[in-house]
Each structure stands twice: as C-alpha cells, then as structure tokens.
Amino acid sequence: MMGKKWKLLWIPFMREQKTPKARDISSECKTPAQKDGKRDSKKSAFSLFSSDSLLFMSPRLSISPRKRLHFFYEPGKQVSSPIKVKNTSRSCIAFKLQTNAPKSCFTRPSSGILTPGESVIISVVRFIEPPEQKRIKIKEKFKIISLKVKQGVQYTPEMFEEQRESVVVEENLEVIYLDPHQKSREREKLTKRLAEAEVAHQARKRNVDNKIQRTVAAGVVLDGRNQQHRQ
C-alpha cells in the first residue's frame, strides 16, 4: 500500500504595519563634509566619552528622555531640550552631563549630587546656526555618568577622575532635530517636557526668592535687637 503524498503549502507571513514616526531632519542639516563621511569626531570626543574603562551596570538614575535628545530645528534661534534625572537608589549619587561638542551648547546644571528620591531637570540650550554657515560639524552626543558618594560630601569636578573605576555610564543620548511644524509624537513629547521644565524653573525661582526674603527679614530683626541692646 502506497503512502499518501503530503503537499507543503507556503503561507507568507503578514508584514506588520508600522505607525509613521517623526522624520529626522538631522541629515538634512549636515554639510557636504558630513555627507562624505569624513569626520574628525574621534579627535573631538571628550576624555570620558570613551567607555572602555567605565562600568555598565544597574542604573542608579532614572533619566528621561532615553537614547535620543530632541531639539526643534529653528535656524538662527536658540533652542532648548530638558533632561529629567532622578536618583532611584538608596544612596547619594553624583551625576555629570558630558558632550562631545561643549562649545555649541550650554547646560544648566551640568553636574551635582542627588539624595535618594531627589530629581533635577537639566536644561540643554544651543544655538541653531543658519544653513548658509557651512562648517564641519560632528554628530552631537551627550552622556550622563554617575558616581556613588557618601552623605554630606560636597561635589567637586575632580571626583569623577579621582574615582574613575567607580564611574557608571547611565545613558547615552544622540541629538535629533525635529521639524517644529510637522505633527508627530516626538514633537508632542518635547513640547510637554519643555512646559514641565518651565514650571519647575519658575517654582525653583520662587523658592530662591523666598529664601532671600527670609534671610533679609532675619537680618533686619537681628540688627534691630543689636541696636536695642546697645541702647
């Protein structure tokens, strides 16, 4: 009795349809030298950007956004992008924001120490050069590193070099430019983060003003008591 012959049917897999994402216009902002792929980015990279001697372990900080730092592409204007950093560990953590293009941006604050549960919003500000100013540029990147410190320790710029073997890479961020007029999920997220950063900045400013007023008031009271004592 002859066995039955089985026919194999090939059923093509259905391709998953991806939702449209925001168009990265970073490549459109490049100069001819960039498009040729001839860059000197390795020579421009900062000292600690090489991760050969840095540790990659469980993160001590919660960072938002991750992987990519978006900016609105507005030539001739100053633009900003906030980074929220929160200490999720049980220890005091020193942090530092580094970039391979320090002359093209301004960060505030760029470093500091966070107690357990404390958070800070780093404001990264940069000037977008007009398209006609063609200069050789490198692909901008940011890196956030951390260091566990004892409670009460004051931050010093040298601590990361002195304890290099204990430095942890928390996040690498690549700069991406967005068209401010094109609707996208990334544009909405950046707009929301900018609004939250402005609210936090105003709250911080009010706290500083209140502390100054309390200090001045305390000084006036103390001066009044000294005058009464002299009389």
mmCIF file with all atom_site columns, C-alpha atoms in Angstrom:
data_model
loop_
_atom_site.group_PDB
_atom_site.id
_atom_site.type_symbol
_atom_site.label_atom_id
_atom_site.label_alt_id
_atom_site.label_comp_id
_atom_site.label_asym_id
_atom_site.label_entity_id
_atom_site.label_seq_id
_atom_site.pdbx_PDB_ins_code
_atom_site.Cartn_x
_atom_site.Cartn_y
_atom_site.Cartn_z
_atom_site.occupancy
_atom_site.B_iso_or_equiv
_atom_site.pdbx_formal_charge
_atom_site.auth_seq_id
_atom_site.auth_comp_id
_atom_site.auth_asym_id
_atom_site.auth_atom_id
_atom_site.pdbx_PDB_model_num
ATOM 1   C CA . MET A 1 1   ? 0.000  0.000   0.000  1.00 0.00 ? 1   MET A CA 1
ATOM 2   C CA . MET A 1 2   ? 1.484  3.245   -1.113 1.00 0.00 ? 2   MET A CA 1
ATOM 3   C CA . GLY A 1 3   ? 1.668  6.075   1.406  1.00 0.00 ? 3   GLY A CA 1
ATOM 4   C CA . LYS A 1 4   ? -0.028 9.376   0.813  1.00 0.00 ? 4   LYS A CA 1
ATOM 5   C CA . LYS A 1 5   ? 1.980  12.266  -0.533 1.00 0.00 ? 5   LYS A CA 1
ATOM 6   C CA . TRP A 1 6   ? 1.790  15.404  1.573  1.00 0.00 ? 6   TRP A CA 1
ATOM 7   C CA . LYS A 1 7   ? 1.959  18.764  -0.103 1.00 0.00 ? 7   LYS A CA 1
ATOM 8   C CA . LEU A 1 8   ? 3.575  21.631  1.759  1.00 0.00 ? 8   LEU A CA 1
ATOM 9   C CA . LEU A 1 9   ? 1.826  24.943  1.462  1.00 0.00 ? 9   LEU A CA 1
ATOM 10  C CA . TRP A 1 10  ? 3.899  28.086  1.959  1.00 0.00 ? 10  TRP A CA 1
ATOM 11  C CA . ILE A 1 11  ? 1.897  30.750  3.722  1.00 0.00 ? 11  ILE A CA 1
ATOM 12  C CA . PRO A 1 12  ? 3.562  34.174  3.586  1.00 0.00 ? 12  PRO A CA 1
ATOM 13  C CA . PHE A 1 13  ? 3.843  35.986  6.887  1.00 0.00 ? 13  PHE A CA 1
ATOM 14  C CA . MET A 1 14  ? 1.850  39.142  7.158  1.00 0.00 ? 14  MET A CA 1
ATOM 15  C CA . ARG A 1 15  ? 4.071  42.124  7.486  1.00 0.00 ? 15  ARG A CA 1
ATOM 16  C CA . GLU A 1 16  ? 3.476  44.292  10.491 1.00 0.00 ? 16  GLU A CA 1
ATOM 17  C CA . GLN A 1 17  ? 2.464  47.791  9.522  1.00 0.00 ? 17  GLN A CA 1
ATOM 18  C CA . LYS A 1 18  ? 4.452  50.348  11.422 1.00 0.00 ? 18  LYS A CA 1
ATOM 19  C CA . THR A 1 19  ? 2.973  53.606  12.581 1.00 0.00 ? 19  THR A CA 1
ATOM 20  C CA . PRO A 1 20  ? 4.562  56.646  10.960 1.00 0.00 ? 20  PRO A CA 1
ATOM 21  C CA . LYS A 1 21  ? 7.248  58.303  13.033 1.00 0.00 ? 21  LYS A CA 1
ATOM 22  C CA . ALA A 1 22  ? 8.610  61.816  13.053 1.00 0.00 ? 22  ALA A CA 1
ATOM 23  C CA . ARG A 1 23  ? 11.027 62.483  10.228 1.00 0.00 ? 23  ARG A CA 1
ATOM 24  C CA . ASP A 1 24  ? 14.550 63.008  11.487 1.00 0.00 ? 24  ASP A CA 1
ATOM 25  C CA . ILE A 1 25  ? 15.831 66.082  9.675  1.00 0.00 ? 25  ILE A CA 1
ATOM 26  C CA . SER A 1 26  ? 19.284 65.857  11.221 1.00 0.00 ? 26  SER A CA 1
ATOM 27  C CA . SER A 1 27  ? 20.727 64.502  7.990  1.00 0.00 ? 27  SER A CA 1
ATOM 28  C CA . GLU A 1 28  ? 19.314 67.482  6.093  1.00 0.00 ? 28  GLU A CA 1
ATOM 29  C CA . CYS A 1 29  ? 21.247 69.838  8.367  1.00 0.00 ? 29  CYS A CA 1
ATOM 30  C CA . LYS A 1 30  ? 24.604 68.265  7.506  1.00 0.00 ? 30  LYS A CA 1
ATOM 31  C CA . THR A 1 31  ? 27.277 69.963  5.478  1.00 0.00 ? 31  THR A CA 1
ATOM 32  C CA . PRO A 1 32  ? 28.888 68.332  2.397  1.00 0.00 ? 32  PRO A CA 1
ATOM 33  C CA . ALA A 1 33  ? 31.846 67.302  4.515  1.00 0.00 ? 33  ALA A CA 1
ATOM 34  C CA . GLN A 1 34  ? 29.490 65.377  6.791  1.00 0.00 ? 34  GLN A CA 1
ATOM 35  C CA . LYS A 1 35  ? 27.741 63.605  3.934  1.00 0.00 ? 35  LYS A CA 1
ATOM 36  C CA . ASP A 1 36  ? 31.080 62.394  2.563  1.00 0.00 ? 36  ASP A CA 1
ATOM 37  C CA . GLY A 1 37  ? 31.594 60.632  5.854  1.00 0.00 ? 37  GLY A CA 1
ATOM 38  C CA . LYS A 1 38  ? 34.948 62.270  6.512  1.00 0.00 ? 38  LYS A CA 1
ATOM 39  C CA . ARG A 1 39  ? 34.775 63.481  10.063 1.00 0.00 ? 39  ARG A CA 1
ATOM 40  C CA . ASP A 1 40  ? 37.224 64.027  12.829 1.00 0.00 ? 40  ASP A CA 1
ATOM 41  C CA . SER A 1 41  ? 34.739 63.163  15.555 1.00 0.00 ? 41  SER A CA 1
ATOM 42  C CA . LYS A 1 42  ? 37.099 60.759  17.268 1.00 0.00 ? 42  LYS A CA 1
ATOM 43  C CA . LYS A 1 43  ? 39.631 63.522  17.800 1.00 0.00 ? 43  LYS A CA 1
ATOM 44  C CA . SER A 1 44  ? 36.958 65.848  19.186 1.00 0.00 ? 44  SER A CA 1
ATOM 45  C CA . ALA A 1 45  ? 35.450 63.366  21.625 1.00 0.00 ? 45  ALA A CA 1
ATOM 46  C CA . PHE A 1 46  ? 35.936 64.305  25.256 1.00 0.00 ? 46  PHE A CA 1
ATOM 47  C CA . SER A 1 47  ? 38.083 62.262  27.609 1.00 0.00 ? 47  SER A CA 1
ATOM 48  C CA . LEU A 1 48  ? 35.406 60.257  29.411 1.00 0.00 ? 48  LEU A CA 1
ATOM 49  C CA . PHE A 1 49  ? 33.326 59.651  26.290 1.00 0.00 ? 49  PHE A CA 1
ATOM 50  C CA . SER A 1 50  ? 35.400 56.530  25.699 1.00 0.00 ? 50  SER A CA 1
ATOM 51  C CA . SER A 1 51  ? 33.559 53.860  27.672 1.00 0.00 ? 51  SER A CA 1
ATOM 52  C CA . ASP A 1 52  ? 36.428 51.351  27.770 1.00 0.00 ? 52  ASP A CA 1
ATOM 53  C CA . SER A 1 53  ? 37.153 51.974  31.436 1.00 0.00 ? 53  SER A CA 1
ATOM 54  C CA . LEU A 1 54  ? 33.649 52.875  32.579 1.00 0.00 ? 54  LEU A CA 1
ATOM 55  C CA . LEU A 1 55  ? 31.202 50.462  34.164 1.00 0.00 ? 55  LEU A CA 1
ATOM 56  C CA . PHE A 1 56  ? 27.927 49.346  32.646 1.00 0.00 ? 56  PHE A CA 1
ATOM 57  C CA . MET A 1 57  ? 25.748 48.085  35.494 1.00 0.00 ? 57  MET A CA 1
ATOM 58  C CA . SER A 1 58  ? 22.318 48.561  37.018 1.00 0.00 ? 58  SER A CA 1
ATOM 59  C CA . PRO A 1 59  ? 21.312 52.219  36.646 1.00 0.00 ? 59  PRO A CA 1
ATOM 60  C CA . ARG A 1 60  ? 21.194 54.405  39.725 1.00 0.00 ? 60  ARG A CA 1
ATOM 61  C CA . LEU A 1 61  ? 19.353 57.184  37.959 1.00 0.00 ? 61  LEU A CA 1
ATOM 62  C CA . SER A 1 62  ? 16.051 57.388  36.118 1.00 0.00 ? 62  SER A CA 1
ATOM 63  C CA . ILE A 1 63  ? 16.566 59.506  33.004 1.00 0.00 ? 63  ILE A CA 1
ATOM 64  C CA . SER A 1 64  ? 14.009 60.970  30.613 1.00 0.00 ? 64  SER A CA 1
ATOM 65  C CA . PRO A 1 65  ? 14.268 61.011  27.633 1.00 0.00 ? 65  PRO A CA 1
ATOM 66  C CA . ARG A 1 66  ? 16.274 57.904  26.772 1.00 0.00 ? 66  ARG A CA 1
ATOM 67  C CA . LYS A 1 67  ? 18.659 57.315  23.856 1.00 0.00 ? 67  LYS A CA 1
ATOM 68  C CA . ARG A 1 68  ? 17.654 60.428  21.885 1.00 0.00 ? 68  ARG A CA 1
ATOM 69  C CA . LEU A 1 69  ? 17.607 64.115  22.816 1.00 0.00 ? 69  LEU A CA 1
ATOM 70  C CA . HIS A 1 70  ? 15.296 66.053  20.512 1.00 0.00 ? 70  HIS A CA 1
ATOM 71  C CA . PHE A 1 71  ? 15.622 69.713  19.549 1.00 0.00 ? 71  PHE A CA 1
ATOM 72  C CA . PHE A 1 72  ? 13.405 71.811  17.327 1.00 0.00 ? 72  PHE A CA 1
ATOM 73  C CA . TYR A 1 73  ? 15.303 72.775  14.187 1.00 0.00 ? 73  TYR A CA 1
ATOM 74  C CA . GLU A 1 74  ? 14.907 76.553  14.028 1.00 0.00 ? 74  GLU A CA 1
ATOM 75  C CA . PRO A 1 75  ? 17.910 78.124  12.235 1.00 0.00 ? 75  PRO A CA 1
ATOM 76  C CA . GLY A 1 76  ? 19.106 81.394  13.724 1.00 0.00 ? 76  GLY A CA 1
ATOM 77  C CA . LYS A 1 77  ? 17.335 80.773  17.030 1.00 0.00 ? 77  LYS A CA 1
ATOM 78  C CA . GLN A 1 78  ? 18.244 79.495  20.460 1.00 0.00 ? 78  GLN A CA 1
ATOM 79  C CA . VAL A 1 79  ? 16.501 76.215  21.295 1.00 0.00 ? 79  VAL A CA 1
ATOM 80  C CA . SER A 1 80  ? 16.479 74.019  24.384 1.00 0.00 ? 80  SER A CA 1
ATOM 81  C CA . SER A 1 81  ? 15.714 70.473  25.433 1.00 0.00 ? 81  SER A CA 1
ATOM 82  C CA . PRO A 1 82  ? 15.242 69.338  29.057 1.00 0.00 ? 82  PRO A CA 1
ATOM 83  C CA . ILE A 1 83  ? 16.563 66.138  30.632 1.00 0.00 ? 83  ILE A CA 1
ATOM 84  C CA . LYS A 1 84  ? 14.944 64.881  33.844 1.00 0.00 ? 84  LYS A CA 1
ATOM 85  C CA . VAL A 1 85  ? 17.268 62.977  36.172 1.00 0.00 ? 85  VAL A CA 1
ATOM 86  C CA . LYS A 1 86  ? 16.036 61.227  39.335 1.00 0.00 ? 86  LYS A CA 1
ATOM 87  C CA . ASN A 1 87  ? 18.000 59.292  41.925 1.00 0.00 ? 87  ASN A CA 1
ATOM 88  C CA . THR A 1 88  ? 16.260 55.911  42.284 1.00 0.00 ? 88  THR A CA 1
ATOM 89  C CA . SER A 1 89  ? 18.892 54.381  44.573 1.00 0.00 ? 89  SER A CA 1
ATOM 90  C CA . ARG A 1 90  ? 19.212 54.412  48.358 1.00 0.00 ? 90  ARG A CA 1
ATOM 91  C CA . SER A 1 91  ? 22.496 56.307  48.274 1.00 0.00 ? 91  SER A CA 1
ATOM 92  C CA . CYS A 1 92  ? 23.620 59.810  47.382 1.00 0.00 ? 92  CYS A CA 1
ATOM 93  C CA . ILE A 1 93  ? 24.614 59.911  43.720 1.00 0.00 ? 93  ILE A CA 1
ATOM 94  C CA . ALA A 1 94  ? 26.810 62.437  41.934 1.00 0.00 ? 94  ALA A CA 1
ATOM 95  C CA . PHE A 1 95  ? 25.914 62.985  38.289 1.00 0.00 ? 95  PHE A CA 1
ATOM 96  C CA . LYS A 1 96  ? 27.584 64.696  35.371 1.00 0.00 ? 96  LYS A CA 1
ATOM 97  C CA . LEU A 1 97  ? 26.404 65.531  31.854 1.00 0.00 ? 97  LEU A CA 1
ATOM 98  C CA . GLN A 1 98  ? 29.088 65.370  29.171 1.00 0.00 ? 98  GLN A CA 1
ATOM 99  C CA . THR A 1 99  ? 29.063 66.234  25.488 1.00 0.00 ? 99  THR A CA 1
ATOM 100 C CA . ASN A 1 100 ? 31.438 65.841  22.575 1.00 0.00 ? 100 ASN A CA 1
ATOM 101 C CA . ALA A 1 101 ? 30.569 69.385  21.436 1.00 0.00 ? 101 ALA A CA 1
ATOM 102 C CA . PRO A 1 102 ? 30.953 71.594  24.542 1.00 0.00 ? 102 PRO A CA 1
ATOM 103 C CA . LYS A 1 103 ? 31.341 74.836  22.571 1.00 0.00 ? 103 LYS A CA 1
ATOM 104 C CA . SER A 1 104 ? 27.997 74.501  20.801 1.00 0.00 ? 104 SER A CA 1
ATOM 105 C CA . CYS A 1 105 ? 25.723 74.206  23.837 1.00 0.00 ? 105 CYS A CA 1
ATOM 106 C CA . PHE A 1 106 ? 25.102 75.371  27.386 1.00 0.00 ? 106 PHE A CA 1
ATOM 107 C CA . THR A 1 107 ? 23.811 73.095  30.157 1.00 0.00 ? 107 THR A CA 1
ATOM 108 C CA . ARG A 1 108 ? 22.306 74.106  33.497 1.00 0.00 ? 108 ARG A CA 1
ATOM 109 C CA . PRO A 1 109 ? 23.043 72.372  35.777 1.00 0.00 ? 109 PRO A CA 1
ATOM 110 C CA . SER A 1 110 ? 25.662 70.123  34.208 1.00 0.00 ? 110 SER A CA 1
ATOM 111 C CA . SER A 1 111 ? 26.534 68.284  37.419 1.00 0.00 ? 111 SER A CA 1
ATOM 112 C CA . GLY A 1 112 ? 25.620 67.889  41.071 1.00 0.00 ? 112 GLY A CA 1
ATOM 113 C CA . ILE A 1 113 ? 24.690 65.461  43.839 1.00 0.00 ? 113 ILE A CA 1
ATOM 114 C CA . LEU A 1 114 ? 21.216 63.965  44.297 1.00 0.00 ? 114 LEU A CA 1
ATOM 115 C CA . THR A 1 115 ? 19.950 62.497  47.552 1.00 0.00 ? 115 THR A CA 1
ATOM 116 C CA . PRO A 1 116 ? 17.752 59.349  47.423 1.00 0.00 ? 116 PRO A CA 1
ATOM 117 C CA . GLY A 1 117 ? 14.495 60.185  45.622 1.00 0.00 ? 117 GLY A CA 1
ATOM 118 C CA . GLU A 1 118 ? 15.659 63.676  44.608 1.00 0.00 ? 118 GLU A CA 1
ATOM 119 C CA . SER A 1 119 ? 15.313 64.803  40.992 1.00 0.00 ? 119 SER A CA 1
ATOM 120 C CA . VAL A 1 120 ? 16.594 67.630  38.816 1.00 0.00 ? 120 VAL A CA 1
ATOM 121 C CA . ILE A 1 121 ? 15.812 68.952  35.345 1.00 0.00 ? 121 ILE A CA 1
ATOM 122 C CA . ILE A 1 122 ? 18.862 69.695  33.215 1.00 0.00 ? 122 ILE A CA 1
ATOM 123 C CA . SER A 1 123 ? 18.289 72.348  30.574 1.00 0.00 ? 123 SER A CA 1
ATOM 124 C CA . VAL A 1 124 ? 20.397 71.910  27.430 1.00 0.00 ? 124 VAL A CA 1
ATOM 125 C CA . VAL A 1 125 ? 20.459 75.113  25.376 1.00 0.00 ? 125 VAL A CA 1
ATOM 126 C CA . ARG A 1 126 ? 22.066 75.564  21.980 1.00 0.00 ? 126 ARG A CA 1
ATOM 127 C CA . PHE A 1 127 ? 22.033 77.986  19.063 1.00 0.00 ? 127 PHE A CA 1
ATOM 128 C CA . ILE A 1 128 ? 20.953 76.611  15.680 1.00 0.00 ? 128 ILE A CA 1
ATOM 129 C CA . GLU A 1 129 ? 23.207 78.064  13.007 1.00 0.00 ? 129 GLU A CA 1
ATOM 130 C CA . PRO A 1 130 ? 21.671 79.277  9.740  1.00 0.00 ? 130 PRO A CA 1
ATOM 131 C CA . PRO A 1 131 ? 22.053 76.850  6.810  1.00 0.00 ? 131 PRO A CA 1
ATOM 132 C CA . GLU A 1 132 ? 24.361 79.234  4.915  1.00 0.00 ? 132 GLU A CA 1
ATOM 133 C CA . GLN A 1 133 ? 27.004 78.982  7.643  1.00 0.00 ? 133 GLN A CA 1
ATOM 134 C CA . LYS A 1 134 ? 28.630 75.789  6.403  1.00 0.00 ? 134 LYS A CA 1
ATOM 135 C CA . ARG A 1 135 ? 31.096 74.469  8.905  1.00 0.00 ? 135 ARG A CA 1
ATOM 136 C CA . ILE A 1 136 ? 32.412 70.984  9.517  1.00 0.00 ? 136 ILE A CA 1
ATOM 137 C CA . LYS A 1 137 ? 30.407 69.524  12.369 1.00 0.00 ? 137 LYS A CA 1
ATOM 138 C CA . ILE A 1 138 ? 30.360 66.254  14.257 1.00 0.00 ? 138 ILE A CA 1
ATOM 139 C CA . LYS A 1 139 ? 27.393 64.185  15.309 1.00 0.00 ? 139 LYS A CA 1
ATOM 140 C CA . GLU A 1 140 ? 26.486 65.620  18.684 1.00 0.00 ? 140 GLU A CA 1
ATOM 141 C CA . LYS A 1 141 ? 26.110 63.251  21.587 1.00 0.00 ? 141 LYS A CA 1
ATOM 142 C CA . PHE A 1 142 ? 25.552 63.517  25.319 1.00 0.00 ? 142 PHE A CA 1
ATOM 143 C CA . LYS A 1 143 ? 26.468 61.136  28.089 1.00 0.00 ? 143 LYS A CA 1
ATOM 144 C CA . ILE A 1 144 ? 25.261 61.038  31.695 1.00 0.00 ? 144 ILE A CA 1
ATOM 145 C CA . ILE A 1 145 ? 27.578 59.359  34.184 1.00 0.00 ? 145 ILE A CA 1
ATOM 146 C CA . SER A 1 146 ? 27.120 58.739  37.901 1.00 0.00 ? 146 SER A CA 1
ATOM 147 C CA . LEU A 1 147 ? 29.178 58.091  40.996 1.00 0.00 ? 147 LEU A CA 1
ATOM 148 C CA . LYS A 1 148 ? 28.059 56.829  44.402 1.00 0.00 ? 148 LYS A CA 1
ATOM 149 C CA . VAL A 1 149 ? 29.141 59.194  47.186 1.00 0.00 ? 149 VAL A CA 1
ATOM 150 C CA . LYS A 1 150 ? 28.778 59.394  50.941 1.00 0.00 ? 150 LYS A CA 1
ATOM 151 C CA . GLN A 1 151 ? 26.138 61.575  52.544 1.00 0.00 ? 151 GLN A CA 1
ATOM 152 C CA . GLY A 1 152 ? 27.371 65.099  53.201 1.00 0.00 ? 152 GLY A CA 1
ATOM 153 C CA . VAL A 1 153 ? 30.118 65.003  50.562 1.00 0.00 ? 153 VAL A CA 1
ATOM 154 C CA . GLN A 1 154 ? 30.442 68.214  48.551 1.00 0.00 ? 154 GLN A CA 1
ATOM 155 C CA . TYR A 1 155 ? 30.604 67.985  44.764 1.00 0.00 ? 155 TYR A CA 1
ATOM 156 C CA . THR A 1 156 ? 33.952 68.649  43.107 1.00 0.00 ? 156 THR A CA 1
ATOM 157 C CA . PRO A 1 157 ? 34.771 68.453  39.379 1.00 0.00 ? 157 PRO A CA 1
ATOM 158 C CA . GLU A 1 158 ? 37.733 66.183  40.157 1.00 0.00 ? 158 GLU A CA 1
ATOM 159 C CA . MET A 1 159 ? 35.780 63.412  41.897 1.00 0.00 ? 159 MET A CA 1
ATOM 160 C CA . PHE A 1 160 ? 34.935 61.589  38.658 1.00 0.00 ? 160 PHE A CA 1
ATOM 161 C CA . GLU A 1 161 ? 38.595 61.456  37.610 1.00 0.00 ? 161 GLU A CA 1
ATOM 162 C CA . GLU A 1 162 ? 39.797 60.501  41.081 1.00 0.00 ? 162 GLU A CA 1
ATOM 163 C CA . GLN A 1 163 ? 37.283 57.614  41.317 1.00 0.00 ? 163 GLN A CA 1
ATOM 164 C CA . ARG A 1 164 ? 37.231 56.707  37.637 1.00 0.00 ? 164 ARG A CA 1
ATOM 165 C CA . GLU A 1 165 ? 36.967 52.960  38.330 1.00 0.00 ? 165 GLU A CA 1
ATOM 166 C CA . SER A 1 166 ? 33.634 53.518  40.135 1.00 0.00 ? 166 SER A CA 1
ATOM 167 C CA . VAL A 1 167 ? 32.017 55.730  37.480 1.00 0.00 ? 167 VAL A CA 1
ATOM 168 C CA . VAL A 1 168 ? 28.894 54.265  35.856 1.00 0.00 ? 168 VAL A CA 1
ATOM 169 C CA . VAL A 1 169 ? 27.507 55.148  32.431 1.00 0.00 ? 169 VAL A CA 1
ATOM 170 C CA . GLU A 1 170 ? 23.818 55.907  32.946 1.00 0.00 ? 170 GLU A CA 1
ATOM 171 C CA . GLU A 1 171 ? 22.717 56.977  29.458 1.00 0.00 ? 171 GLU A CA 1
ATOM 172 C CA . ASN A 1 172 ? 23.998 57.883  26.002 1.00 0.00 ? 172 ASN A CA 1
ATOM 173 C CA . LEU A 1 173 ? 21.910 60.451  24.133 1.00 0.00 ? 173 LEU A CA 1
ATOM 174 C CA . GLU A 1 174 ? 22.078 61.221  20.426 1.00 0.00 ? 174 GLU A CA 1
ATOM 175 C CA . VAL A 1 175 ? 20.938 64.650  19.236 1.00 0.00 ? 175 VAL A CA 1
ATOM 176 C CA . ILE A 1 176 ? 17.981 64.533  16.833 1.00 0.00 ? 176 ILE A CA 1
ATOM 177 C CA . TYR A 1 177 ? 16.419 67.597  15.190 1.00 0.00 ? 177 TYR A CA 1
ATOM 178 C CA . LEU A 1 178 ? 12.674 67.853  14.645 1.00 0.00 ? 178 LEU A CA 1
ATOM 179 C CA . ASP A 1 179 ? 10.656 69.970  12.276 1.00 0.00 ? 179 ASP A CA 1
ATOM 180 C CA . PRO A 1 180 ? 8.609  72.229  14.614 1.00 0.00 ? 180 PRO A CA 1
ATOM 181 C CA . HIS A 1 181 ? 5.805  72.442  12.051 1.00 0.00 ? 181 HIS A CA 1
ATOM 182 C CA . GLN A 1 182 ? 5.399  68.719  11.430 1.00 0.00 ? 182 GLN A CA 1
ATOM 183 C CA . LYS A 1 183 ? 2.972  66.919  13.737 1.00 0.00 ? 183 LYS A CA 1
ATOM 184 C CA . SER A 1 184 ? 4.482  63.881  15.418 1.00 0.00 ? 184 SER A CA 1
ATOM 185 C CA . ARG A 1 185 ? 4.569  62.030  18.710 1.00 0.00 ? 185 ARG A CA 1
ATOM 186 C CA . GLU A 1 186 ? 8.126  63.216  19.334 1.00 0.00 ? 186 GLU A CA 1
ATOM 187 C CA . ARG A 1 187 ? 7.093  66.852  18.833 1.00 0.00 ? 187 ARG A CA 1
ATOM 188 C CA . GLU A 1 188 ? 4.265  66.474  21.360 1.00 0.00 ? 188 GLU A CA 1
ATOM 189 C CA . LYS A 1 189 ? 6.603  64.870  23.899 1.00 0.00 ? 189 LYS A CA 1
ATOM 190 C CA . LEU A 1 190 ? 9.212  67.611  23.502 1.00 0.00 ? 190 LEU A CA 1
ATOM 191 C CA . THR A 1 191 ? 6.579  70.351  23.821 1.00 0.00 ? 191 THR A CA 1
ATOM 192 C CA . LYS A 1 192 ? 5.266  68.722  27.007 1.00 0.00 ? 192 LYS A CA 1
ATOM 193 C CA . ARG A 1 193 ? 8.744  68.348  28.502 1.00 0.00 ? 193 ARG A CA 1
ATOM 194 C CA . LEU A 1 194 ? 9.553  71.993  27.736 1.00 0.00 ? 194 LEU A CA 1
ATOM 195 C CA . ALA A 1 195 ? 6.368  73.112  29.514 1.00 0.00 ? 195 ALA A CA 1
ATOM 196 C CA . GLU A 1 196 ? 7.156  70.944  32.567 1.00 0.00 ? 196 GLU A CA 1
ATOM 197 C CA . ALA A 1 197 ? 10.702 72.293  32.671 1.00 0.00 ? 197 ALA A CA 1
ATOM 198 C CA . GLU A 1 198 ? 9.423  75.880  32.625 1.00 0.00 ? 198 GLU A CA 1
ATOM 199 C CA . VAL A 1 199 ? 7.045  75.160  35.529 1.00 0.00 ? 199 VAL A CA 1
ATOM 200 C CA . ALA A 1 200 ? 9.886  73.583  37.528 1.00 0.00 ? 200 ALA A CA 1
ATOM 201 C CA . HIS A 1 201 ? 12.156 76.554  36.748 1.00 0.00 ? 201 HIS A CA 1
ATOM 202 C CA . GLN A 1 202 ? 9.561  79.056  37.980 1.00 0.00 ? 202 GLN A CA 1
ATOM 203 C CA . ALA A 1 203 ? 8.987  77.030  41.165 1.00 0.00 ? 203 ALA A CA 1
ATOM 204 C CA . ARG A 1 204 ? 12.726 76.900  41.805 1.00 0.00 ? 204 ARG A CA 1
ATOM 205 C CA . LYS A 1 205 ? 12.967 80.648  41.248 1.00 0.00 ? 205 LYS A CA 1
ATOM 206 C CA . ARG A 1 206 ? 10.177 81.318  43.763 1.00 0.00 ? 206 ARG A CA 1
ATOM 207 C CA . ASN A 1 207 ? 11.919 79.139  46.361 1.00 0.00 ? 207 ASN A CA 1
ATOM 208 C CA . VAL A 1 208 ? 15.149 81.096  45.920 1.00 0.00 ? 208 VAL A CA 1
ATOM 209 C CA . ASP A 1 209 ? 13.296 84.420  46.229 1.00 0.00 ? 209 ASP A CA 1
ATOM 210 C CA . ASN A 1 210 ? 11.538 83.216  49.397 1.00 0.00 ? 210 ASN A CA 1
ATOM 211 C CA . LYS A 1 211 ? 14.846 82.155  50.950 1.00 0.00 ? 211 LYS A CA 1
ATOM 212 C CA . ILE A 1 212 ? 16.359 85.552  50.167 1.00 0.00 ? 212 ILE A CA 1
ATOM 213 C CA . GLN A 1 213 ? 13.375 87.346  51.715 1.00 0.00 ? 213 GLN A CA 1
ATOM 214 C CA . ARG A 1 214 ? 13.562 85.201  54.869 1.00 0.00 ? 214 ARG A CA 1
ATOM 215 C CA . THR A 1 215 ? 17.298 85.840  55.143 1.00 0.00 ? 215 THR A CA 1
ATOM 216 C CA . VAL A 1 216 ? 16.815 89.599  54.751 1.00 0.00 ? 216 VAL A CA 1
ATOM 217 C CA . ALA A 1 217 ? 13.968 89.601  57.297 1.00 0.00 ? 217 ALA A CA 1
ATOM 218 C CA . ALA A 1 218 ? 16.068 87.641  59.789 1.00 0.00 ? 218 ALA A CA 1
ATOM 219 C CA . GLY A 1 219 ? 18.928 90.093  59.295 1.00 0.00 ? 219 GLY A CA 1
ATOM 220 C CA . VAL A 1 220 ? 16.647 93.083  59.943 1.00 0.00 ? 220 VAL A CA 1
ATOM 221 C CA . VAL A 1 221 ? 15.318 91.513  63.162 1.00 0.00 ? 221 VAL A CA 1
ATOM 222 C CA . LEU A 1 222 ? 18.837 90.673  64.338 1.00 0.00 ? 222 LEU A CA 1
ATOM 223 C CA . ASP A 1 223 ? 20.063 94.195  63.571 1.00 0.00 ? 223 ASP A CA 1
ATOM 224 C CA . GLY A 1 224 ? 17.117 95.674  65.487 1.00 0.00 ? 224 GLY A CA 1
ATOM 225 C CA . ARG A 1 225 ? 17.904 93.571  68.539 1.00 0.00 ? 225 ARG A CA 1
ATOM 226 C CA . ASN A 1 226 ? 21.550 94.611  68.432 1.00 0.00 ? 226 ASN A CA 1
ATOM 227 C CA . GLN A 1 227 ? 20.564 98.284  68.351 1.00 0.00 ? 227 GLN A CA 1
ATOM 228 C CA . GLN A 1 228 ? 18.222 97.822  71.325 1.00 0.00 ? 228 GLN A CA 1
ATOM 229 C CA . HIS A 1 229 ? 20.977 96.049  73.236 1.00 0.00 ? 229 HIS A CA 1
ATOM 230 C CA . ARG A 1 230 ? 23.403 98.927  72.572 1.00 0.00 ? 230 ARG A CA 1
ATOM 231 C CA . GLN A 1 231 ? 20.887 101.455 73.834 1.00 0.00 ? 231 GLN A CA 1
#
